C-alpha atoms as an extended CHARMM CRD file, in Angstrom:
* protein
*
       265  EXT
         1         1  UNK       CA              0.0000000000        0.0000000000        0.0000000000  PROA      1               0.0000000000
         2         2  UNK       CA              0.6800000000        3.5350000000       -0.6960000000  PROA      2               0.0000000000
         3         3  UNK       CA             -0.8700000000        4.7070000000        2.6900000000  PROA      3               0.0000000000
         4         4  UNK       CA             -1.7210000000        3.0690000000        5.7510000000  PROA      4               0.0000000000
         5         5  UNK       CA             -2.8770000000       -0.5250000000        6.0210000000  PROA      5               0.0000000000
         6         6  UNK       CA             -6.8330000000        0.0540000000        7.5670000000  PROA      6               0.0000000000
         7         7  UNK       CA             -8.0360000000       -3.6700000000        7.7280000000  PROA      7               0.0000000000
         8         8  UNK       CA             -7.2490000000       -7.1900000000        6.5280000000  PROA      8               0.0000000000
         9         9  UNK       CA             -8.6930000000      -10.8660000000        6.7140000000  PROA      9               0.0000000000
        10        10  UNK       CA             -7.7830000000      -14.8390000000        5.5570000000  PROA      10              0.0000000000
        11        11  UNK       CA             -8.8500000000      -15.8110000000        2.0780000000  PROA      11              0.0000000000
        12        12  UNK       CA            -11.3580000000      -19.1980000000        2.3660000000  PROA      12              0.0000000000
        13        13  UNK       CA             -8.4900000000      -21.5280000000        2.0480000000  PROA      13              0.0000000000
        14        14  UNK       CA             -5.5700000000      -20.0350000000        4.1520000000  PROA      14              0.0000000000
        15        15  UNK       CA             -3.0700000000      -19.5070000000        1.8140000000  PROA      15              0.0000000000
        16        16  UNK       CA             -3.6030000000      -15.7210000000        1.1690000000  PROA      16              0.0000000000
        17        17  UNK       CA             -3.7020000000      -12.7000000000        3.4420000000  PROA      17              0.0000000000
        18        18  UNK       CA             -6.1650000000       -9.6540000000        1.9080000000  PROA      18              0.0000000000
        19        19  UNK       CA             -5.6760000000       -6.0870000000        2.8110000000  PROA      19              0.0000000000
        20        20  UNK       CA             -7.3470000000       -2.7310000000        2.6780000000  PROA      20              0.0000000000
        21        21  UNK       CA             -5.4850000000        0.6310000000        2.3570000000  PROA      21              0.0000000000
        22        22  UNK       CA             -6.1010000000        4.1310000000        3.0480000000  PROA      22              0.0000000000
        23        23  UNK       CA             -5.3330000000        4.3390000000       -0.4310000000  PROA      23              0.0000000000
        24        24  UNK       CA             -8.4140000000        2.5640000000       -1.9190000000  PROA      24              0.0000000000
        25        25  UNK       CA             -6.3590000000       -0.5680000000       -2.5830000000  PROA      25              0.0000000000
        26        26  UNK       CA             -6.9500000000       -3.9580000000       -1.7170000000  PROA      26              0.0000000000
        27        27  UNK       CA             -4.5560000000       -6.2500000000       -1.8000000000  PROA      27              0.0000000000
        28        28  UNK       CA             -3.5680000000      -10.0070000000       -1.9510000000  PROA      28              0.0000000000
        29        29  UNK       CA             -0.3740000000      -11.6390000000       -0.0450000000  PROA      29              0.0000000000
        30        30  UNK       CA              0.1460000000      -15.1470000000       -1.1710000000  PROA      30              0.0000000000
        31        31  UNK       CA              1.8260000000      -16.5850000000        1.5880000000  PROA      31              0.0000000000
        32        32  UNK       CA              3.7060000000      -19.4110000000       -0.8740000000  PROA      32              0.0000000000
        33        33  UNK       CA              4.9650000000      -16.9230000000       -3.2510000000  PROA      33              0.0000000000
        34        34  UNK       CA              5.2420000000      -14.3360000000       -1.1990000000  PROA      34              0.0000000000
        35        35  UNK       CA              3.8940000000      -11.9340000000       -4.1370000000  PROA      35              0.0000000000
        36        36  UNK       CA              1.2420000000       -9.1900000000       -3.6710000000  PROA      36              0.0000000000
        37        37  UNK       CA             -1.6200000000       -8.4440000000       -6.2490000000  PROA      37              0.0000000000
        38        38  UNK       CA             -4.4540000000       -6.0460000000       -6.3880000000  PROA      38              0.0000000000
        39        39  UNK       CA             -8.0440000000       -7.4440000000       -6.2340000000  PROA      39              0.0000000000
        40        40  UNK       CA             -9.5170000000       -4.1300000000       -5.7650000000  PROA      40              0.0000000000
        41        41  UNK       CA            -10.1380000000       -0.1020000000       -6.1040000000  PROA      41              0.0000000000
        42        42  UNK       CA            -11.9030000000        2.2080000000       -4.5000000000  PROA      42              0.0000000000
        43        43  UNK       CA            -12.1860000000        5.8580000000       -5.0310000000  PROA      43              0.0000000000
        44        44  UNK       CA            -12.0860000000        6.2110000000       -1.1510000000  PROA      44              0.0000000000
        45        45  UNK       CA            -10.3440000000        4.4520000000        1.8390000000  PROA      45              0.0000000000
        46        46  UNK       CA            -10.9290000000        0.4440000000        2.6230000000  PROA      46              0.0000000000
        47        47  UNK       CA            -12.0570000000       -0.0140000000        5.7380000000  PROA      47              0.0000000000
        48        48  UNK       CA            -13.0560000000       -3.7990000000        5.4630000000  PROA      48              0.0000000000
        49        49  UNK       CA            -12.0620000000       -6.2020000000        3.0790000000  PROA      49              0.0000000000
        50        50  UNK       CA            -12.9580000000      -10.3490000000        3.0520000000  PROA      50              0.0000000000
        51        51  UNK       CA            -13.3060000000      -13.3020000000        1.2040000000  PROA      51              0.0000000000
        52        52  UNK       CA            -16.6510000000      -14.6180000000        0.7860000000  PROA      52              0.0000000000
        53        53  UNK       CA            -18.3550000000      -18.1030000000       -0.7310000000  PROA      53              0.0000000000
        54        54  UNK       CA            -21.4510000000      -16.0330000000       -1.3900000000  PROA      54              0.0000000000
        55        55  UNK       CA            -23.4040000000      -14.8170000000       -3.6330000000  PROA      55              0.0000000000
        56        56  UNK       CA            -20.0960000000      -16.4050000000       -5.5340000000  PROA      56              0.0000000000
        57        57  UNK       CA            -16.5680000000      -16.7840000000       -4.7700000000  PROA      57              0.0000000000
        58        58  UNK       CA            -15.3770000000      -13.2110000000       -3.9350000000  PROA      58              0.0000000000
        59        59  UNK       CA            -14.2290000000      -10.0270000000       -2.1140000000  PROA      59              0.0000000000
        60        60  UNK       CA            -16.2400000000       -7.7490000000       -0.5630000000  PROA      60              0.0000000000
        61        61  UNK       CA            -14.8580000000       -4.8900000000        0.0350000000  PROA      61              0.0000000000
        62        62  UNK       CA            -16.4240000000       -1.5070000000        1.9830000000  PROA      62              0.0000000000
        63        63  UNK       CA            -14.7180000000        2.2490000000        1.2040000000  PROA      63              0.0000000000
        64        64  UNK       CA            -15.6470000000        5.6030000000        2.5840000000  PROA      64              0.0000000000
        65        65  UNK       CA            -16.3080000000        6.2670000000       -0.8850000000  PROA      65              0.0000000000
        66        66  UNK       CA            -20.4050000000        5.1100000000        0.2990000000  PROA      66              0.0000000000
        67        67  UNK       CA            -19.9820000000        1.6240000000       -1.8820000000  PROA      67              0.0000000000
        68        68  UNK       CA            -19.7860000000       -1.9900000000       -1.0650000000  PROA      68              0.0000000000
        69        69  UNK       CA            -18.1030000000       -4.2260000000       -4.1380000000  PROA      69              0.0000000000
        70        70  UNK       CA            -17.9220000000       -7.3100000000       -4.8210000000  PROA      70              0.0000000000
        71        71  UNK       CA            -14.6470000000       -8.3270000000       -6.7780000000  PROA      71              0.0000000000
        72        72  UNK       CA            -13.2440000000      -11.3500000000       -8.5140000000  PROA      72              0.0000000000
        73        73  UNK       CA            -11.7030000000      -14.5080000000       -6.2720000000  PROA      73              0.0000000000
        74        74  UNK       CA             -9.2470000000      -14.9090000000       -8.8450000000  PROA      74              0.0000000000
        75        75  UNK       CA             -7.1930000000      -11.6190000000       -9.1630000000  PROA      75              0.0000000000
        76        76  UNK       CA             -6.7790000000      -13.0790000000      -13.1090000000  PROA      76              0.0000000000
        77        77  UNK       CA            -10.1550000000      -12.7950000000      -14.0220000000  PROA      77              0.0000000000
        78        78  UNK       CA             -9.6150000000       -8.6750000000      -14.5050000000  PROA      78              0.0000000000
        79        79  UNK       CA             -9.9510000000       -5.4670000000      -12.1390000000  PROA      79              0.0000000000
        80        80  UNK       CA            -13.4960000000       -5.1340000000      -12.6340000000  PROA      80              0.0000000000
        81        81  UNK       CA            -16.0640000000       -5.4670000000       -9.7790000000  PROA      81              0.0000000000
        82        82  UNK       CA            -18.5350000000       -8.3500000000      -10.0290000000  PROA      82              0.0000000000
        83        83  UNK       CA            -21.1400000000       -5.8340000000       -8.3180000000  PROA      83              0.0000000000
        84        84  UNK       CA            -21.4050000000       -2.6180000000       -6.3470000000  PROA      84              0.0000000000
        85        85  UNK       CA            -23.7880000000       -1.8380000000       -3.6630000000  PROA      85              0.0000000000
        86        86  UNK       CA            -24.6920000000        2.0040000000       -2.8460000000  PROA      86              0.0000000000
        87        87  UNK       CA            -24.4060000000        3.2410000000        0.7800000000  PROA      87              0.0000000000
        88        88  UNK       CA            -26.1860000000        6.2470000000        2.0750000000  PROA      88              0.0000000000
        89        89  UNK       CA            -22.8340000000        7.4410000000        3.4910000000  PROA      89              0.0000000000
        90        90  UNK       CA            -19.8240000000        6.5250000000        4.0950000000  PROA      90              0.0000000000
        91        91  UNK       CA            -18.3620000000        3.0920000000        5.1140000000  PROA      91              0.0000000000
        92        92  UNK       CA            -17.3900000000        3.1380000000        8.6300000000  PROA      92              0.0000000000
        93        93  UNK       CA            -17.2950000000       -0.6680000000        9.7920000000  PROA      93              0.0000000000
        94        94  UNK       CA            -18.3790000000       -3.8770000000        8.0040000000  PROA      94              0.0000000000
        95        95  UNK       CA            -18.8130000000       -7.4670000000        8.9100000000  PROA      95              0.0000000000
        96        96  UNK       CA            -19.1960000000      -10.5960000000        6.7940000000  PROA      96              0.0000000000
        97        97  UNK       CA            -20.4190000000      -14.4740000000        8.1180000000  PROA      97              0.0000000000
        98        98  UNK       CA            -21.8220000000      -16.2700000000        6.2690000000  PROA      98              0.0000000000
        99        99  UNK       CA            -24.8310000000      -15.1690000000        4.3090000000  PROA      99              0.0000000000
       100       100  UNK       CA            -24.7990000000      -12.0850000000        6.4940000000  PROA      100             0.0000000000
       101       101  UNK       CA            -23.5590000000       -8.8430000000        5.5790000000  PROA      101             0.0000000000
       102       102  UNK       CA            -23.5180000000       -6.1240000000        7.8230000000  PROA      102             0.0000000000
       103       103  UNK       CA            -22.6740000000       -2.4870000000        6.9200000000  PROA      103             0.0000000000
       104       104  UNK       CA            -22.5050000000        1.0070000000        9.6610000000  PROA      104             0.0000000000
       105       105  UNK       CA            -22.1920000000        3.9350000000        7.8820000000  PROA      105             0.0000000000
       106       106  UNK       CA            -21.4030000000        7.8250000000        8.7390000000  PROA      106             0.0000000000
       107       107  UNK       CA            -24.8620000000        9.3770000000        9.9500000000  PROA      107             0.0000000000
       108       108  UNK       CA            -25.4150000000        6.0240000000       12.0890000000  PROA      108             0.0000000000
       109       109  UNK       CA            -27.2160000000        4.1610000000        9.4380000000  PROA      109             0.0000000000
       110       110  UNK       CA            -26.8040000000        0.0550000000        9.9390000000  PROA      110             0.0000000000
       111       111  UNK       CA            -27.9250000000       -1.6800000000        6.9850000000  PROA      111             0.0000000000
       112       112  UNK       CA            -28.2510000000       -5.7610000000        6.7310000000  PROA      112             0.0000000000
       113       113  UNK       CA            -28.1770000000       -7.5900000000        3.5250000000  PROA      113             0.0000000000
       114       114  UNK       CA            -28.3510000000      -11.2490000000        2.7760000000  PROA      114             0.0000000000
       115       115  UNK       CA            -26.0890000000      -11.8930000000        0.3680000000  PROA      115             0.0000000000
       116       116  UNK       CA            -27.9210000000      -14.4620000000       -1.2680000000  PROA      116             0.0000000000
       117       117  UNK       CA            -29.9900000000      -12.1040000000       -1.9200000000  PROA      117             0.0000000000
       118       118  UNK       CA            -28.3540000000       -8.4550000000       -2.8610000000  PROA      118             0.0000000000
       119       119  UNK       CA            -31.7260000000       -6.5370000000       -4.5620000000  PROA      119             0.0000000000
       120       120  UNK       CA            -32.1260000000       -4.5450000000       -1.3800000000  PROA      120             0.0000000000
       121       121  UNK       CA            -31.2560000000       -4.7940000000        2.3580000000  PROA      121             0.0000000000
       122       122  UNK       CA            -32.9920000000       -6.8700000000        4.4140000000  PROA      122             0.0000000000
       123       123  UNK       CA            -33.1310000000       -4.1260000000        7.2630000000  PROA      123             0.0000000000
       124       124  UNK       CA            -31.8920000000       -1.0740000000        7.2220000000  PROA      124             0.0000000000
       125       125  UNK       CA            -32.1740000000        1.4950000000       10.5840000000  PROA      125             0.0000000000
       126       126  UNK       CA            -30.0960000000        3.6820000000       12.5530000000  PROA      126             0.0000000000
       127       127  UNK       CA            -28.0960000000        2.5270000000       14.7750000000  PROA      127             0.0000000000
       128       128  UNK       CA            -29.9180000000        2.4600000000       18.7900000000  PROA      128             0.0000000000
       129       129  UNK       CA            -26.5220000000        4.0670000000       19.8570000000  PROA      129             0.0000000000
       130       130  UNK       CA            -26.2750000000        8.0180000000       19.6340000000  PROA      130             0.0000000000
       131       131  UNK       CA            -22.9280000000        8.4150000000       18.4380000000  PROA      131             0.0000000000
       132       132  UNK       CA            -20.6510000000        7.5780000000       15.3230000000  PROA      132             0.0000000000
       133       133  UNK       CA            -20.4520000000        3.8320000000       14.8890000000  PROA      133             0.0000000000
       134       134  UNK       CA            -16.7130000000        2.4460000000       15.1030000000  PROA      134             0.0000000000
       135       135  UNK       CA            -17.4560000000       -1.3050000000       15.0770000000  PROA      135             0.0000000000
       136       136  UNK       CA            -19.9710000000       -4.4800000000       13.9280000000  PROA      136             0.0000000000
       137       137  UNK       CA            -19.9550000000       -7.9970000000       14.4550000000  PROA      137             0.0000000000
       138       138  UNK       CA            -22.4230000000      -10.4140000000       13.3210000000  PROA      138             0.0000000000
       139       139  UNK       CA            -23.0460000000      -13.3080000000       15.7240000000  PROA      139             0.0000000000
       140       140  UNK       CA            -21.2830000000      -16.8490000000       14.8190000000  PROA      140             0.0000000000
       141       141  UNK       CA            -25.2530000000      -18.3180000000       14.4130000000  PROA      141             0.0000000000
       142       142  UNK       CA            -25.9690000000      -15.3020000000       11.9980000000  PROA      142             0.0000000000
       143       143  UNK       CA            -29.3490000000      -14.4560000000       13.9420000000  PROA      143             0.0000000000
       144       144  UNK       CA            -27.7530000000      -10.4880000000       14.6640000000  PROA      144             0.0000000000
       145       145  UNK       CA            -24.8990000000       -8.5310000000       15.5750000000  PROA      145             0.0000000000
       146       146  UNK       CA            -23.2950000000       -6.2060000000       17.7550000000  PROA      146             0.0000000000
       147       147  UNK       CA            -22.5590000000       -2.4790000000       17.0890000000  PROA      147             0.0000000000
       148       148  UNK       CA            -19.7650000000       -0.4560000000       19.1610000000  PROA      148             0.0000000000
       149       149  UNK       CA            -19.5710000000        3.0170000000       19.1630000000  PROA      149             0.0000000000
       150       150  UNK       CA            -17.3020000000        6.1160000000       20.1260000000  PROA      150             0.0000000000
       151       151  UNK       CA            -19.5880000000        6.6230000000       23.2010000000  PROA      151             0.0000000000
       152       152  UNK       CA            -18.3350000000        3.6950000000       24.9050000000  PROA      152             0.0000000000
       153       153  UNK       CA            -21.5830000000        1.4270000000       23.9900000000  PROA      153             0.0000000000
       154       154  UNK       CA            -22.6350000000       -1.6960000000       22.5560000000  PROA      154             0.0000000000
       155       155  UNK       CA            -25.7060000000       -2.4020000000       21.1880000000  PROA      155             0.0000000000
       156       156  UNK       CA            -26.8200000000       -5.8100000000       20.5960000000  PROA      156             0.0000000000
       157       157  UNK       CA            -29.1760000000       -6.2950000000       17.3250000000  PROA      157             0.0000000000
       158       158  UNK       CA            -30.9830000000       -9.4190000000       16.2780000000  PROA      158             0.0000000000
       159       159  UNK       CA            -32.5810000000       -9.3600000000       12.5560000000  PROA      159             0.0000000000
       160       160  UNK       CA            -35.8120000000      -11.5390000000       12.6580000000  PROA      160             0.0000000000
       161       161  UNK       CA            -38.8610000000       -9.7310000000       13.9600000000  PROA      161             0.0000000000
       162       162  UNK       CA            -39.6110000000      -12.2490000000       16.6140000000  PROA      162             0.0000000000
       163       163  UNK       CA            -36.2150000000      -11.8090000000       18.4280000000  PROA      163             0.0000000000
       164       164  UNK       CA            -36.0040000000       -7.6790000000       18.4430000000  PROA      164             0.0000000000
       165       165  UNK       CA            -37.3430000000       -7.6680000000       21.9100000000  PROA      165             0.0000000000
       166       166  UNK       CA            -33.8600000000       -9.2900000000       22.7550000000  PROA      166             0.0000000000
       167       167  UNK       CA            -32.1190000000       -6.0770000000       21.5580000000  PROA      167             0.0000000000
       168       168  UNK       CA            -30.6830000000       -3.9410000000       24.4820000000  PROA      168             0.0000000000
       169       169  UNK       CA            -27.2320000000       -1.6480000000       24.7930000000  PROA      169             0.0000000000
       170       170  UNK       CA            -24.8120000000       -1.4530000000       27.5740000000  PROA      170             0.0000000000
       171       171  UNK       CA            -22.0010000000        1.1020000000       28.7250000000  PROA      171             0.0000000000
       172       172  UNK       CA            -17.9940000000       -0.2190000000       28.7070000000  PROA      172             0.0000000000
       173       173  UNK       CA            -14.9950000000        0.9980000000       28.0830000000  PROA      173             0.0000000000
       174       174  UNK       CA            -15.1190000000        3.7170000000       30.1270000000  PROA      174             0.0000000000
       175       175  UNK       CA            -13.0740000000        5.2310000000       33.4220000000  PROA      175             0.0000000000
       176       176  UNK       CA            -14.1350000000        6.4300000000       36.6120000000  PROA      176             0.0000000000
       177       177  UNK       CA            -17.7740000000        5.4080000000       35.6580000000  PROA      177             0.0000000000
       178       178  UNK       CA            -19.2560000000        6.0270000000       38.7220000000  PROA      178             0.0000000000
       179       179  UNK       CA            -18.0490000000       10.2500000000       38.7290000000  PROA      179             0.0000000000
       180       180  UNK       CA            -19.9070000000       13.2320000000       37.0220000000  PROA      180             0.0000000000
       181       181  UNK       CA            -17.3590000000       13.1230000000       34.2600000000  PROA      181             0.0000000000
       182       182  UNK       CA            -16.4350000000        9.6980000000       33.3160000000  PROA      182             0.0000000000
       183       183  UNK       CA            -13.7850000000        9.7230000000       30.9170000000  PROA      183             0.0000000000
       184       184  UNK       CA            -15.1820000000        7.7600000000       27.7330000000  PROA      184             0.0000000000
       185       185  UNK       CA            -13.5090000000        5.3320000000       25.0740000000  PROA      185             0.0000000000
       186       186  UNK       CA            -14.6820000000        4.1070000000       21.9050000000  PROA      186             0.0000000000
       187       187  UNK       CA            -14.9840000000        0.7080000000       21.0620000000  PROA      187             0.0000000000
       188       188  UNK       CA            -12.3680000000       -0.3330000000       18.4890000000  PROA      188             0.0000000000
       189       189  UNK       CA            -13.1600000000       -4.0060000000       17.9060000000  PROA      189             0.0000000000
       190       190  UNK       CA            -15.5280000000       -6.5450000000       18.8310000000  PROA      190             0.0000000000
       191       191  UNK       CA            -14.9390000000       -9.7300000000       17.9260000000  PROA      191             0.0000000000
       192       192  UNK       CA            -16.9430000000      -12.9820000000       18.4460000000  PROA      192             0.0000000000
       193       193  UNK       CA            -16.0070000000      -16.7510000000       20.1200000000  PROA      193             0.0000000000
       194       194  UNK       CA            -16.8880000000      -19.6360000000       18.1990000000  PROA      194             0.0000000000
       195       195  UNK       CA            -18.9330000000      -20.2620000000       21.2570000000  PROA      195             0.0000000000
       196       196  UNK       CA            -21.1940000000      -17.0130000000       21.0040000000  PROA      196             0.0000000000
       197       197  UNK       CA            -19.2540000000      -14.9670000000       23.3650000000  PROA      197             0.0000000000
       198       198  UNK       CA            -17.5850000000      -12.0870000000       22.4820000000  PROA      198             0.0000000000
       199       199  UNK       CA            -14.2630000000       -9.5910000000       23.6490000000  PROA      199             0.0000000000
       200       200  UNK       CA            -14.1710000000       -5.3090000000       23.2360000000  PROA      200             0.0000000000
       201       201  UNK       CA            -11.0810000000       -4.0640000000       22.7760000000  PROA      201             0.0000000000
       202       202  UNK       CA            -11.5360000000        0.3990000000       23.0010000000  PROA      202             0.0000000000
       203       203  UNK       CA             -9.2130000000        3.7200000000       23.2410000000  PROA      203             0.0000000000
       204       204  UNK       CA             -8.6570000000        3.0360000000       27.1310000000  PROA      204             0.0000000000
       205       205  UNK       CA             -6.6430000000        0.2840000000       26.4740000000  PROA      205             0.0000000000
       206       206  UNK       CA             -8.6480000000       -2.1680000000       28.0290000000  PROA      206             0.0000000000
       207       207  UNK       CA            -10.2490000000       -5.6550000000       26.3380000000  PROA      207             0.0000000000
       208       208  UNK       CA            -12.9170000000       -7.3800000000       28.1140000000  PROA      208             0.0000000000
       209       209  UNK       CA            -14.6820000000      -10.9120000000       27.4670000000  PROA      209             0.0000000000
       210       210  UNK       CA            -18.4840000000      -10.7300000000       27.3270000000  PROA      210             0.0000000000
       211       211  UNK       CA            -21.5320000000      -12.8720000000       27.6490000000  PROA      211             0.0000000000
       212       212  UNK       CA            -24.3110000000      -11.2820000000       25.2290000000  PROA      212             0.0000000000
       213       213  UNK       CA            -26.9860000000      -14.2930000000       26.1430000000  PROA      213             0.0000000000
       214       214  UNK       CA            -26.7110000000      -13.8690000000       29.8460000000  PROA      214             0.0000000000
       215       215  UNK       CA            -25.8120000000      -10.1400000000       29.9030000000  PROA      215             0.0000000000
       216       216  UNK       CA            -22.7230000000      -10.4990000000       32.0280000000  PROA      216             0.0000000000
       217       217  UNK       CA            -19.0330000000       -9.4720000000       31.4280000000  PROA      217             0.0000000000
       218       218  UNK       CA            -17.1250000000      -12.6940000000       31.7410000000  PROA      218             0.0000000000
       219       219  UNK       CA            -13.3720000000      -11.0110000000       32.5520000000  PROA      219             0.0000000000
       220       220  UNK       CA            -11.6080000000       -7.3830000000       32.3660000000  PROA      220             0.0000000000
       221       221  UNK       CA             -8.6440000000       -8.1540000000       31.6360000000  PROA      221             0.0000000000
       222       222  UNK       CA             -5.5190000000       -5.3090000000       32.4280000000  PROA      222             0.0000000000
       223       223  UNK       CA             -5.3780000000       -2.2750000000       30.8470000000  PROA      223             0.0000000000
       224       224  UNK       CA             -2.8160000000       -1.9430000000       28.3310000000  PROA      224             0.0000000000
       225       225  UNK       CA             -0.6780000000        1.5840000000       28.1330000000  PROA      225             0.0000000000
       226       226  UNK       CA             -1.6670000000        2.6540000000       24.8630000000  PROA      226             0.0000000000
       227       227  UNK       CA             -5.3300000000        2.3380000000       22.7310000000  PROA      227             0.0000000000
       228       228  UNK       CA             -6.4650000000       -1.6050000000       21.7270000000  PROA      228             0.0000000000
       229       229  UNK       CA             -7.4180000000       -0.8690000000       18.0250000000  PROA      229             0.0000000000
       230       230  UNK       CA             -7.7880000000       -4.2540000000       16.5710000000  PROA      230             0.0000000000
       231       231  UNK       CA             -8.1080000000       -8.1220000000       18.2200000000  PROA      231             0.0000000000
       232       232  UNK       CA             -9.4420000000      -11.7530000000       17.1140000000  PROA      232             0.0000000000
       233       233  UNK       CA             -9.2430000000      -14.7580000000       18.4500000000  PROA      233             0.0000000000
       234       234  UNK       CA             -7.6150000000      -17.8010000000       16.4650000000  PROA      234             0.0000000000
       235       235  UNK       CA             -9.2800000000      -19.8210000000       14.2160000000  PROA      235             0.0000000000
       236       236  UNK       CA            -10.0640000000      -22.5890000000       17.2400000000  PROA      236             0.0000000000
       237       237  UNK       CA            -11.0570000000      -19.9670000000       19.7670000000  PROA      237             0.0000000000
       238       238  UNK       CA             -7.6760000000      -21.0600000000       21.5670000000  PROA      238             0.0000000000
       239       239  UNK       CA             -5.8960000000      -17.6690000000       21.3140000000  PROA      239             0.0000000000
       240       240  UNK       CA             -6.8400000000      -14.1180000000       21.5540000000  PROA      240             0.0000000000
       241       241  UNK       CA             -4.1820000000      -11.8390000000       19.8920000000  PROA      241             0.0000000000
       242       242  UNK       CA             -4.7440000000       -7.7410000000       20.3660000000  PROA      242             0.0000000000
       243       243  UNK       CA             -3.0240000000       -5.0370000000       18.8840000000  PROA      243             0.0000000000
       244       244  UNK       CA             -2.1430000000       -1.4960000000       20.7860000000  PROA      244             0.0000000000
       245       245  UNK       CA             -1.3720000000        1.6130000000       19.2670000000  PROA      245             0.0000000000
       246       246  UNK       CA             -2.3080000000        5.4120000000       19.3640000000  PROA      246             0.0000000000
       247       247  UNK       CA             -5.9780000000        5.5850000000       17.7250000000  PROA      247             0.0000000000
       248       248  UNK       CA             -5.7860000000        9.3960000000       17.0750000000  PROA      248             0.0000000000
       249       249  UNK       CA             -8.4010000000       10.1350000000       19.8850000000  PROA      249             0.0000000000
       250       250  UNK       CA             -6.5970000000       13.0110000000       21.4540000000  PROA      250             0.0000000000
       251       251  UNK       CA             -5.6170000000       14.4810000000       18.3460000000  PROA      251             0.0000000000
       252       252  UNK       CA             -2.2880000000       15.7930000000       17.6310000000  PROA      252             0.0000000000
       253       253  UNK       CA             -1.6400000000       16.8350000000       21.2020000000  PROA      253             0.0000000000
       254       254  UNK       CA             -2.5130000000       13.2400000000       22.1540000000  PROA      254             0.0000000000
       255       255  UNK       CA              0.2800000000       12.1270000000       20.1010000000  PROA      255             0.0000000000
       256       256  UNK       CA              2.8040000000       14.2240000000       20.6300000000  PROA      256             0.0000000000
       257       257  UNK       CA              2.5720000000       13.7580000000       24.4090000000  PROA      257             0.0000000000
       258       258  UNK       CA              3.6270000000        9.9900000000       23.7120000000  PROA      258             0.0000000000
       259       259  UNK       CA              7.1780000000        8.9120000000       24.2490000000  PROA      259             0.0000000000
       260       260  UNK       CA              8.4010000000        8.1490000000       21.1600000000  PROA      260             0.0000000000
       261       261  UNK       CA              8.4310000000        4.8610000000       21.0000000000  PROA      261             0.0000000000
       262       262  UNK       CA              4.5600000000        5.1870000000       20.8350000000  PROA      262             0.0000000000
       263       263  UNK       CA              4.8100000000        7.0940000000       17.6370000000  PROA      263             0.0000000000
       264       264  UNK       CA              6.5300000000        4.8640000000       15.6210000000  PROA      264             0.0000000000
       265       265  UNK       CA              4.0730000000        2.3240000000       16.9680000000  PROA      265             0.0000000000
């Protein structure tokens, strides 16, 4: 990439690593060769990028230029997108499982799409949470998904009619809670368990293992000295991997003050 690195995921089969740039690139890393192609092109940042059996063999890729594409599997098959989806802003977070595609855009839209069936979204809303979305997951069943925002929130959405009485919201990520001014962290990544739960990672360093059926936090684990932007756990749930670095929430001043080690992170 040209610019940053914003996002990145497995291909189907393990043997490629895809990644989305700042500068509407994504790219392909075969791990046997070693060689790097581009799959796609955006005329904004890539903000989530993934491999997907459905509606065919491709990437889906989301860009804060308000579009979801779908791209050829096979970076041979040409640079032209399979299909494009309109968003009615831009891309901030996306999630893909299965035949679920969840999108959060700028203006706190959520939209949900099955992709077997791309003619319109299956529900679209705005998000329960008052504040610019940062984050989605969609559960490992597929019946919803969670939505984390800069106000130090999740929400937890189902899609079917019958289960939206399950929906509720709840406060984390946040410091001296209990004072007049609690100091308040978005929610950089959520990521799911095979076995339904789920860990937040946000800007107050802090990741935290949660119980969505039972509405319990599991663990809070230590904080860390700098922001958790990104986590997942290992492909058999055995290891949790995080990754800390300066998430830009104080601005300019916020970085300078770092020791400079924690620039160059």
């Amino acid at each position: 990439h040209e610019k940053p690195a914003l996002c990145c995921g497995w291909t189907a089969d393990g043997r490629g690593i895809l990644s989305g740039g700042a500068d509407g690139k994504g790219m392909l890393w075969d791990i046997g060769s070693g060689q790097w192609r581009q799959v796609a092109q955006h005329a904004g940042p890539i903000v989530g990028i993934f491999h997907s059996q459905l509606p065919s063999p491709c990437v889906i890729t989301g860009s804060w230029d308000r579009t979801v594409k779908f791209w050829p599997a096979d970076p041979a098959a040409g640079g032209q997108p399979l299909g494009s989806l309109e968003m009615p802003e831009r891309v901030l977070a996306i999630d893909v499982r299965g035949s679920v595609m969840v999108v959060a855009t700028a203006e706190r839209h959520v939209l949900v799409y099955d992709l077997c069936n791309l003619a319109q979204p299956f529900r679209q809303k705005f998000s329960p949470l008052k504040y610019q979305s940062r984050c989605v997951a969609v559960f490992p069943d597929q019946t919803g998904f969670c939505v984390g925002s800069v106000e130090g929130r999740v929400a937890i959405e189902h899609i079917q009619d019958a289960d939206l009485p399950r929906n509720f919201a709840f406060k984390c990520h946040r410091q001296n809670a209990d004072s007049k001014q609690p100091e308040v962290y978005a929610v950089n990544s959520i990521k799911f368990h095979q076995a339904g739960t789920f860990a937040t990672c946000g800007g107050d360093g802090a990741f935290n293992f949660w119980d969505k059926d039972a509405k319990h936090r599991l663990k809070a684990f230590s904080r860390s000295d700098r922001s958790v932007s990104a986590s997942d756990f290992s492909h058999t749930g055995e290891v949790f991997a995080y990754a800390a670095s300066y998430d830009w929430a104080g601005g300019l001043e916020g970085m300078l003050a770092l020791p400079q080690e924690g620039r160059e992170s």
